[in-house]
Short mmCIF file of N, CA and C in Angstrom, two decimals:
data_model
loop_
_atom_site.label_atom_id
_atom_site.label_comp_id
_atom_site.label_asym_id
_atom_site.label_seq_id
_atom_site.Cartn_x
_atom_site.Cartn_y
_atom_site.Cartn_z
N MET A 1156 16.45 73.66 200.29
CA MET A 1156 16.03 75.15 198.97
C MET A 1156 16.27 74.47 197.49
N THR A 1157 15.08 74.43 197.11
CA THR A 1157 14.93 73.83 195.87
C THR A 1157 14.63 73.60 194.64
N THR A 1158 15.53 73.95 193.55
CA THR A 1158 15.50 73.85 192.42
C THR A 1158 14.28 73.18 191.55
N PRO A 1159 13.87 74.33 189.98
CA PRO A 1159 13.24 72.80 189.41
C PRO A 1159 14.79 71.26 188.37
N THR A 1160 13.80 70.51 187.99
CA THR A 1160 14.77 69.96 187.37
C THR A 1160 15.13 70.59 186.30
N SER A 1161 15.56 69.63 184.99
CA SER A 1161 16.14 70.80 184.19
C SER A 1161 15.64 69.64 182.95
N ASP A 1162 14.27 68.64 183.56
CA ASP A 1162 13.51 67.84 182.22
C ASP A 1162 12.61 67.97 183.24
N PHE A 1163 11.52 68.87 182.65
CA PHE A 1163 10.59 69.28 183.99
C PHE A 1163 9.40 69.66 182.58
N ALA A 1164 9.48 69.37 181.87
CA ALA A 1164 7.95 69.71 180.47
C ALA A 1164 7.19 68.55 180.69
N HIS A 1165 6.99 67.69 180.71
CA HIS A 1165 6.59 66.23 180.80
C HIS A 1165 5.73 66.07 182.81
N SER A 1166 6.95 66.91 184.13
CA SER A 1166 7.01 65.99 184.86
C SER A 1166 5.83 66.83 186.17
N ASP A 1167 5.68 66.38 186.67
CA ASP A 1167 3.96 65.98 188.12
C ASP A 1167 4.80 66.37 188.72
N ALA A 1168 5.85 66.73 189.11
CA ALA A 1168 6.60 66.97 190.21
C ALA A 1168 6.43 68.66 190.67
N PRO A 1169 5.68 68.86 191.64
CA PRO A 1169 5.54 69.45 192.17
C PRO A 1169 5.69 71.72 191.48
N ALA A 1170 7.49 71.47 191.17
CA ALA A 1170 8.67 72.92 191.90
C ALA A 1170 7.79 72.61 190.52
N ASP A 1171 7.93 71.06 189.60
CA ASP A 1171 8.13 71.20 187.78
C ASP A 1171 6.99 71.89 187.36
N VAL A 1172 5.56 71.90 188.28
CA VAL A 1172 4.95 72.38 187.06
C VAL A 1172 4.12 73.92 187.16
N VAL A 1173 4.60 74.38 188.59
CA VAL A 1173 5.85 75.78 189.11
C VAL A 1173 6.67 76.27 187.67
N ARG A 1174 7.55 76.32 187.19
CA ARG A 1174 8.11 76.67 185.95
C ARG A 1174 7.05 76.44 184.81
N ARG A 1175 6.74 75.29 184.37
CA ARG A 1175 5.80 75.50 183.74
C ARG A 1175 4.47 76.74 182.95
N GLN A 1176 5.20 76.85 184.62
CA GLN A 1176 3.11 78.45 184.51
C GLN A 1176 4.57 79.03 184.68
N TYR A 1177 5.32 79.38 184.82
CA TYR A 1177 6.45 81.08 184.96
C TYR A 1177 6.75 80.47 183.21
N LEU A 1178 7.72 79.97 182.42
CA LEU A 1178 7.41 79.88 181.12
C LEU A 1178 6.94 80.86 180.06
N ALA A 1179 5.43 79.96 180.66
CA ALA A 1179 4.79 80.32 179.90
C ALA A 1179 3.77 81.38 179.93
N SER A 1180 3.60 82.36 181.44
CA SER A 1180 3.87 83.84 181.78
C SER A 1180 4.60 83.85 180.03
N ALA A 1181 5.74 84.34 180.88
CA ALA A 1181 7.08 84.67 180.07
C ALA A 1181 6.65 84.76 179.17
N ALA A 1182 6.39 83.87 177.81
CA ALA A 1182 6.15 83.55 177.06
C ALA A 1182 4.36 84.74 176.46
N GLY A 1183 3.47 84.22 176.91
CA GLY A 1183 2.48 84.76 176.81
C GLY A 1183 1.41 84.01 176.40
N ASP A 1184 1.94 82.64 176.47
CA ASP A 1184 1.39 81.63 176.38
C ASP A 1184 0.16 81.08 177.01
N LEU A 1185 -1.16 82.35 177.06
CA LEU A 1185 -1.75 81.88 178.07
C LEU A 1185 -2.68 80.26 178.24
N GLU A 1186 -2.75 79.97 176.33
CA GLU A 1186 -2.95 78.02 176.64
C GLU A 1186 -1.94 77.09 177.81
N ALA A 1187 -1.56 77.39 177.27
CA ALA A 1187 -0.31 76.85 177.92
C ALA A 1187 -0.60 76.45 179.65
N LEU A 1188 -0.64 78.27 180.29
CA LEU A 1188 -0.42 78.73 181.31
C LEU A 1188 -1.12 78.42 181.83
N ARG A 1189 -3.11 78.39 181.44
CA ARG A 1189 -3.94 77.17 181.73
C ARG A 1189 -4.45 75.47 182.15
N ALA A 1190 -2.72 74.94 181.08
CA ALA A 1190 -3.00 73.98 181.45
C ALA A 1190 -2.55 73.30 182.37
N THR A 1191 -1.91 74.41 183.12
CA THR A 1191 -0.79 74.43 183.94
C THR A 1191 -0.93 74.15 185.33
N LEU A 1192 -2.59 74.97 184.77
CA LEU A 1192 -4.33 75.51 186.21
C LEU A 1192 -4.47 73.80 186.38
N ALA A 1193 -5.55 74.15 187.10
CA ALA A 1193 -6.56 72.60 187.84
C ALA A 1193 -8.33 73.33 187.18
N PRO A 1194 -9.02 72.42 187.36
CA PRO A 1194 -10.14 73.53 187.22
C PRO A 1194 -11.24 74.85 187.52
N ASP A 1195 -10.85 73.83 189.10
CA ASP A 1195 -10.67 74.03 190.51
C ASP A 1195 -10.05 75.09 191.20
N VAL A 1196 -9.36 75.86 190.53
CA VAL A 1196 -8.00 76.48 190.72
C VAL A 1196 -8.72 77.57 191.44
N GLU A 1197 -8.15 78.24 192.76
CA GLU A 1197 -8.70 79.13 193.17
C GLU A 1197 -6.90 80.38 193.44
N TRP A 1198 -6.84 81.14 192.71
CA TRP A 1198 -6.05 82.49 192.20
C TRP A 1198 -6.44 83.34 192.89
N THR A 1199 -5.22 84.07 194.09
CA THR A 1199 -5.35 84.89 194.86
C THR A 1199 -4.56 86.37 194.89
N GLU A 1200 -4.96 86.67 194.24
CA GLU A 1200 -3.28 88.54 193.60
C GLU A 1200 -4.07 89.42 195.78
N MET A 1201 -3.00 89.54 196.01
CA MET A 1201 -3.34 89.92 197.29
C MET A 1201 -3.47 91.06 197.41
N ALA A 1202 -4.39 91.33 198.90
CA ALA A 1202 -5.34 92.36 199.74
C ALA A 1202 -4.53 93.77 197.93
N GLY A 1203 -4.69 95.42 198.18
CA GLY A 1203 -3.74 96.87 198.63
C GLY A 1203 -3.29 96.13 196.59
N PHE A 1204 -2.93 94.85 196.10
CA PHE A 1204 -2.56 95.12 194.72
C PHE A 1204 -4.20 95.16 193.65
N PRO A 1205 -3.39 95.95 192.61
CA PRO A 1205 -4.15 96.84 191.47
C PRO A 1205 -5.51 95.20 191.13
N LEU A 1206 -4.86 94.04 191.09
CA LEU A 1206 -6.02 92.45 190.66
C LEU A 1206 -5.73 91.57 191.92
N ALA A 1207 -6.73 93.15 193.11
CA ALA A 1207 -7.13 92.11 194.26
C ALA A 1207 -8.40 90.78 193.47
N GLY A 1208 -7.72 89.90 194.86
CA GLY A 1208 -9.05 89.28 194.56
C GLY A 1208 -9.10 87.44 194.49
N THR A 1209 -10.16 86.93 194.42
CA THR A 1209 -9.45 85.62 194.42
C THR A 1209 -10.38 85.38 192.87
N TYR A 1210 -9.47 84.79 192.11
CA TYR A 1210 -10.27 83.96 190.43
C TYR A 1210 -10.20 82.85 190.85
N ARG A 1211 -10.93 82.27 189.97
CA ARG A 1211 -11.20 80.68 189.78
C ARG A 1211 -11.09 80.10 188.23
N THR A 1212 -11.15 79.27 187.82
CA THR A 1212 -11.27 78.23 186.59
C THR A 1212 -9.93 78.94 186.42
N PRO A 1213 -8.93 78.14 184.94
CA PRO A 1213 -8.12 78.79 184.79
C PRO A 1213 -8.10 79.78 183.64
N GLU A 1214 -9.65 79.85 183.55
CA GLU A 1214 -10.19 80.62 181.96
C GLU A 1214 -10.23 81.82 183.18
N GLY A 1215 -10.48 81.79 184.26
CA GLY A 1215 -11.06 83.17 185.15
C GLY A 1215 -9.86 83.85 185.15
N VAL A 1216 -9.19 82.84 185.67
CA VAL A 1216 -6.94 83.20 186.34
C VAL A 1216 -6.68 84.21 184.65
N THR A 1217 -6.51 83.28 183.96
CA THR A 1217 -6.31 84.01 182.69
C THR A 1217 -6.80 85.43 182.31
N ALA A 1218 -7.74 85.87 182.69
CA ALA A 1218 -8.38 86.84 182.23
C ALA A 1218 -8.62 87.77 182.47
N ASN A 1219 -8.82 87.39 184.16
CA ASN A 1219 -8.24 88.14 185.24
C ASN A 1219 -7.50 88.54 185.26
N VAL A 1220 -5.84 88.69 185.35
CA VAL A 1220 -5.33 88.73 185.51
C VAL A 1220 -3.71 88.50 184.51
N MET A 1221 -3.44 87.63 184.18
CA MET A 1221 -2.39 88.28 182.75
C MET A 1221 -3.33 88.56 181.51
N GLU A 1222 -4.34 88.36 181.60
CA GLU A 1222 -4.84 89.60 180.48
C GLU A 1222 -4.76 91.04 180.16
N LYS A 1223 -5.48 91.36 181.46
CA LYS A 1223 -5.54 92.69 182.66
C LYS A 1223 -3.50 93.08 182.53
N LEU A 1224 -2.67 92.64 183.10
CA LEU A 1224 -1.93 92.39 183.60
C LEU A 1224 -1.10 93.69 181.96
N GLY A 1225 -1.54 92.46 180.69
CA GLY A 1225 -1.24 93.53 179.56
C GLY A 1225 -1.27 94.14 179.40
N GLN A 1226 -2.97 94.95 179.46
CA GLN A 1226 -3.65 95.37 178.75
C GLN A 1226 -2.84 97.24 179.06
N ASP A 1227 -2.22 97.56 181.20
CA ASP A 1227 -2.20 98.74 182.00
C ASP A 1227 -0.54 98.36 181.74
N TRP A 1228 0.32 97.48 181.51
CA TRP A 1228 1.49 97.20 182.07
C TRP A 1228 2.85 96.70 180.23
N ASP A 1229 3.52 96.88 179.94
CA ASP A 1229 4.64 96.61 179.13
C ASP A 1229 6.00 95.76 179.74
N GLU A 1230 5.98 94.73 179.16
CA GLU A 1230 6.55 93.36 179.90
C GLU A 1230 6.14 92.65 181.37
N TRP A 1231 5.62 93.01 181.74
CA TRP A 1231 5.00 92.74 182.88
C TRP A 1231 6.04 91.37 182.44
N THR A 1232 6.90 90.79 184.62
CA THR A 1232 7.18 89.40 183.66
C THR A 1232 7.93 89.33 185.45
N ALA A 1233 7.73 88.16 185.53
CA ALA A 1233 7.59 87.32 186.44
C ALA A 1233 8.08 86.20 187.06
N HIS A 1234 9.72 86.99 187.01
CA HIS A 1234 11.28 86.09 187.64
C HIS A 1234 11.44 85.08 188.86
N ASP A 1235 11.55 84.16 188.29
CA ASP A 1235 11.19 82.85 189.07
C ASP A 1235 12.53 82.67 189.83
N ASP A 1236 13.12 82.88 190.38
CA ASP A 1236 14.04 83.02 191.04
C ASP A 1236 14.95 81.86 192.07
N THR A 1237 13.55 81.49 192.74
CA THR A 1237 14.21 80.37 195.01
C THR A 1237 12.97 79.40 194.54
N TYR A 1238 13.09 78.17 194.65
CA TYR A 1238 12.10 77.48 195.06
C TYR A 1238 12.42 76.59 195.98
N VAL A 1239 11.73 76.57 196.82
CA VAL A 1239 11.39 76.16 198.32
C VAL A 1239 10.13 75.18 197.60
N VAL A 1240 10.56 73.81 198.17
CA VAL A 1240 9.66 72.81 198.06
C VAL A 1240 9.17 72.15 199.68
N ASP A 1241 8.00 72.21 199.97
CA ASP A 1241 7.81 71.12 201.20
C ASP A 1241 6.57 70.62 200.20
N GLY A 1242 6.49 69.20 200.05
CA GLY A 1242 5.14 68.48 199.24
C GLY A 1242 5.02 69.25 198.19
N GLU A 1243 3.82 69.53 198.95
CA GLU A 1243 2.80 69.68 197.41
C GLU A 1243 3.00 71.59 196.93
N ASN A 1244 3.55 71.38 198.33
CA ASN A 1244 3.34 73.47 198.66
C ASN A 1244 4.76 73.38 197.37
N VAL A 1245 4.57 75.05 197.18
CA VAL A 1245 5.47 74.83 196.43
C VAL A 1245 6.41 77.17 196.67
N VAL A 1246 6.96 78.11 197.42
CA VAL A 1246 7.09 78.96 197.73
C VAL A 1246 8.27 79.70 196.69
N VAL A 1247 7.92 80.31 195.50
CA VAL A 1247 8.90 80.72 194.94
C VAL A 1247 9.23 82.09 195.48
N LEU A 1248 11.07 82.57 195.41
CA LEU A 1248 10.89 83.80 195.56
C LEU A 1248 11.75 84.65 194.37
N ALA A 1249 10.12 85.42 194.03
CA ALA A 1249 10.63 86.73 192.56
C ALA A 1249 10.53 87.88 192.35
N ARG A 1250 10.77 88.13 191.25
CA ARG A 1250 10.60 89.94 191.32
C ARG A 1250 9.24 89.66 189.83
N TYR A 1251 9.28 91.20 190.13
CA TYR A 1251 8.26 91.53 189.56
C TYR A 1251 9.35 92.94 188.43
N THR A 1252 8.77 92.65 186.91
CA THR A 1252 9.75 93.60 185.91
C THR A 1252 8.26 94.42 185.41
N ALA A 1253 7.89 95.37 185.05
CA ALA A 1253 7.26 95.67 183.97
C ALA A 1253 7.62 97.35 183.73
N ALA A 1254 6.85 97.85 183.08
CA ALA A 1254 6.80 99.49 182.95
C ALA A 1254 5.03 99.54 182.59
N ASN A 1255 5.47 100.39 183.42
CA ASN A 1255 3.44 101.06 183.42
C ASN A 1255 2.73 101.62 182.40
N LYS A 1256 1.35 101.41 181.77
CA LYS A 1256 2.25 102.59 180.01
C LYS A 1256 1.48 103.79 180.03
N ALA A 1257 0.46 103.64 181.19
CA ALA A 1257 -0.01 105.03 181.62
C ALA A 1257 0.88 106.54 181.92
N THR A 1258 1.66 106.00 182.81
CA THR A 1258 3.10 106.79 183.47
C THR A 1258 4.84 106.84 182.99
N GLY A 1259 4.30 105.19 181.71
CA GLY A 1259 5.80 104.75 182.06
C GLY A 1259 6.73 104.70 182.83
N ARG A 1260 6.63 104.98 183.66
CA ARG A 1260 7.44 103.95 185.51
C ARG A 1260 7.38 102.85 185.48
N GLN A 1261 8.58 102.78 186.04
CA GLN A 1261 9.23 101.38 185.49
C GLN A 1261 8.65 100.21 187.29
N LEU A 1262 7.81 99.84 187.07
CA LEU A 1262 8.24 98.63 187.98
C LEU A 1262 9.76 97.42 188.21
N ALA A 1263 10.06 97.92 189.82
CA ALA A 1263 11.20 96.21 190.41
C ALA A 1263 10.48 95.79 191.34
N ALA A 1264 10.53 94.78 192.13
CA ALA A 1264 9.63 94.51 193.15
C ALA A 1264 9.68 93.11 193.58
N ARG A 1265 9.40 92.32 195.31
CA ARG A 1265 10.23 91.90 195.20
C ARG A 1265 9.13 91.79 195.79
N VAL A 1266 9.00 89.44 194.75
CA VAL A 1266 7.87 89.20 195.52
C VAL A 1266 7.69 87.57 196.23
N ALA A 1267 6.97 87.06 196.85
CA ALA A 1267 7.06 85.67 196.76
C ALA A 1267 5.84 84.84 196.79
N HIS A 1268 5.24 83.77 196.37
CA HIS A 1268 4.98 83.22 195.69
C HIS A 1268 4.39 81.32 196.18
N HIS A 1269 2.67 81.50 196.16
CA HIS A 1269 2.85 80.51 196.92
C HIS A 1269 2.08 79.79 196.52
N PHE A 1270 2.35 78.48 196.12
CA PHE A 1270 1.10 77.13 195.94
C PHE A 1270 1.43 76.40 195.86
N THR A 1271 0.39 75.59 195.78
CA THR A 1271 -0.52 73.83 195.73
C THR A 1271 -0.95 73.12 194.68
N VAL A 1272 0.04 72.39 194.86
CA VAL A 1272 0.56 71.53 193.97
C VAL A 1272 -0.11 69.81 193.33
N ARG A 1273 -0.82 69.38 192.99
CA ARG A 1273 -2.37 68.03 193.11
C ARG A 1273 -1.57 67.71 191.68
N GLY A 1274 -2.04 66.65 191.91
CA GLY A 1274 -2.15 65.35 190.54
C GLY A 1274 -1.16 66.61 189.70
N GLY A 1275 -0.52 67.09 189.55
CA GLY A 1275 0.14 67.61 188.67
C GLY A 1275 -0.40 69.28 187.77
N LYS A 1276 -1.44 69.57 188.50
CA LYS A 1276 -1.87 71.04 189.07
C LYS A 1276 -1.36 71.59 190.17
N ILE A 1277 -1.45 72.99 188.87
CA ILE A 1277 -1.02 74.42 190.55
C ILE A 1277 -3.13 73.94 190.76
N VAL A 1278 -3.71 74.18 192.04
CA VAL A 1278 -5.38 74.70 193.18
C VAL A 1278 -5.44 75.40 193.19
N ARG A 1279 -3.77 76.20 193.79
CA ARG A 1279 -4.16 77.07 195.34
C ARG A 1279 -3.40 78.28 194.71
N PHE A 1280 -3.34 79.23 194.29
CA PHE A 1280 -1.66 80.25 194.64
C PHE A 1280 -2.36 81.27 195.73
N GLU A 1281 -1.12 81.75 195.88
CA GLU A 1281 -1.22 82.86 197.43
C GLU A 1281 0.18 84.25 196.35
N GLN A 1282 -0.58 84.97 196.34
CA GLN A 1282 0.41 86.23 195.99
C GLN A 1282 0.96 87.40 196.98
N PHE A 1283 2.26 87.30 197.31
CA PHE A 1283 2.33 88.64 198.67
C PHE A 1283 3.72 89.29 197.42
N VAL A 1284 3.41 90.58 197.76
CA VAL A 1284 3.96 91.35 197.10
C VAL A 1284 4.26 92.52 197.92
N ASP A 1285 4.68 93.99 197.39
CA ASP A 1285 5.01 95.22 198.07
C ASP A 1285 4.59 96.48 196.46
N THR A 1286 3.22 96.17 197.87
CA THR A 1286 1.39 97.04 196.58
C THR A 1286 2.09 98.08 197.16
N ALA A 1287 2.68 99.42 197.27
CA ALA A 1287 3.68 100.24 197.50
C ALA A 1287 3.65 100.57 196.89
N LEU A 1288 4.74 100.48 195.36
CA LEU A 1288 5.81 100.09 194.93
C LEU A 1288 5.21 99.86 193.75
N VAL A 1289 3.53 98.91 194.11
CA VAL A 1289 2.92 98.76 192.10
C VAL A 1289 2.51 100.21 192.80
N ARG A 1290 1.92 100.37 193.56
CA ARG A 1290 1.08 101.66 192.37
C ARG A 1290 1.71 102.44 192.65
N GLU A 1291 2.63 102.92 193.56
CA GLU A 1291 3.71 104.32 193.64
C GLU A 1291 4.35 103.82 191.16
N ALA A 1292 4.47 103.10 190.55
CA ALA A 1292 4.69 102.70 189.53
C ALA A 1292 3.48 103.23 188.84
N MET A 1293 1.98 102.97 189.35
CA MET A 1293 0.84 103.61 188.97
C MET A 1293 0.43 104.59 189.37
N THR A 1294 1.62 105.45 189.27
CA THR A 1294 0.37 107.42 190.22
C THR A 1294 1.95 108.01 188.71
N SER A 1295 1.55 109.59 188.34
CA SER A 1295 2.10 110.46 188.05
C SER A 1295 3.07 111.04 188.93
#
């Protein structure tokens, strides 16, 4: 198990790049988030998740994932708890917390994210989540 270093602001180490992505996401800083993504990034949201699919380009990822989450959920946050690093592969065990705007129901779900980082940029992302918990929070 590896955790990001404390001096990660300018590091190209895979865990540091991923940590910057989580921090930018939590802050709602889409420009900083896009800066962590490769121009040809492949970002896959899991089948069964409301935003399921694979998105490409930094702008495509933020428009089709982060901005849409912000439209449907209050305080959507991915809490990055544990990092496991193997070369360019970073697996993060995390939690999603949010409140669905339509139902007011709370979401608390464990997730795993697999990132591939090359040249200081995220080139691939794959999400693993209990989609039933997400759907449950979306239904009255």
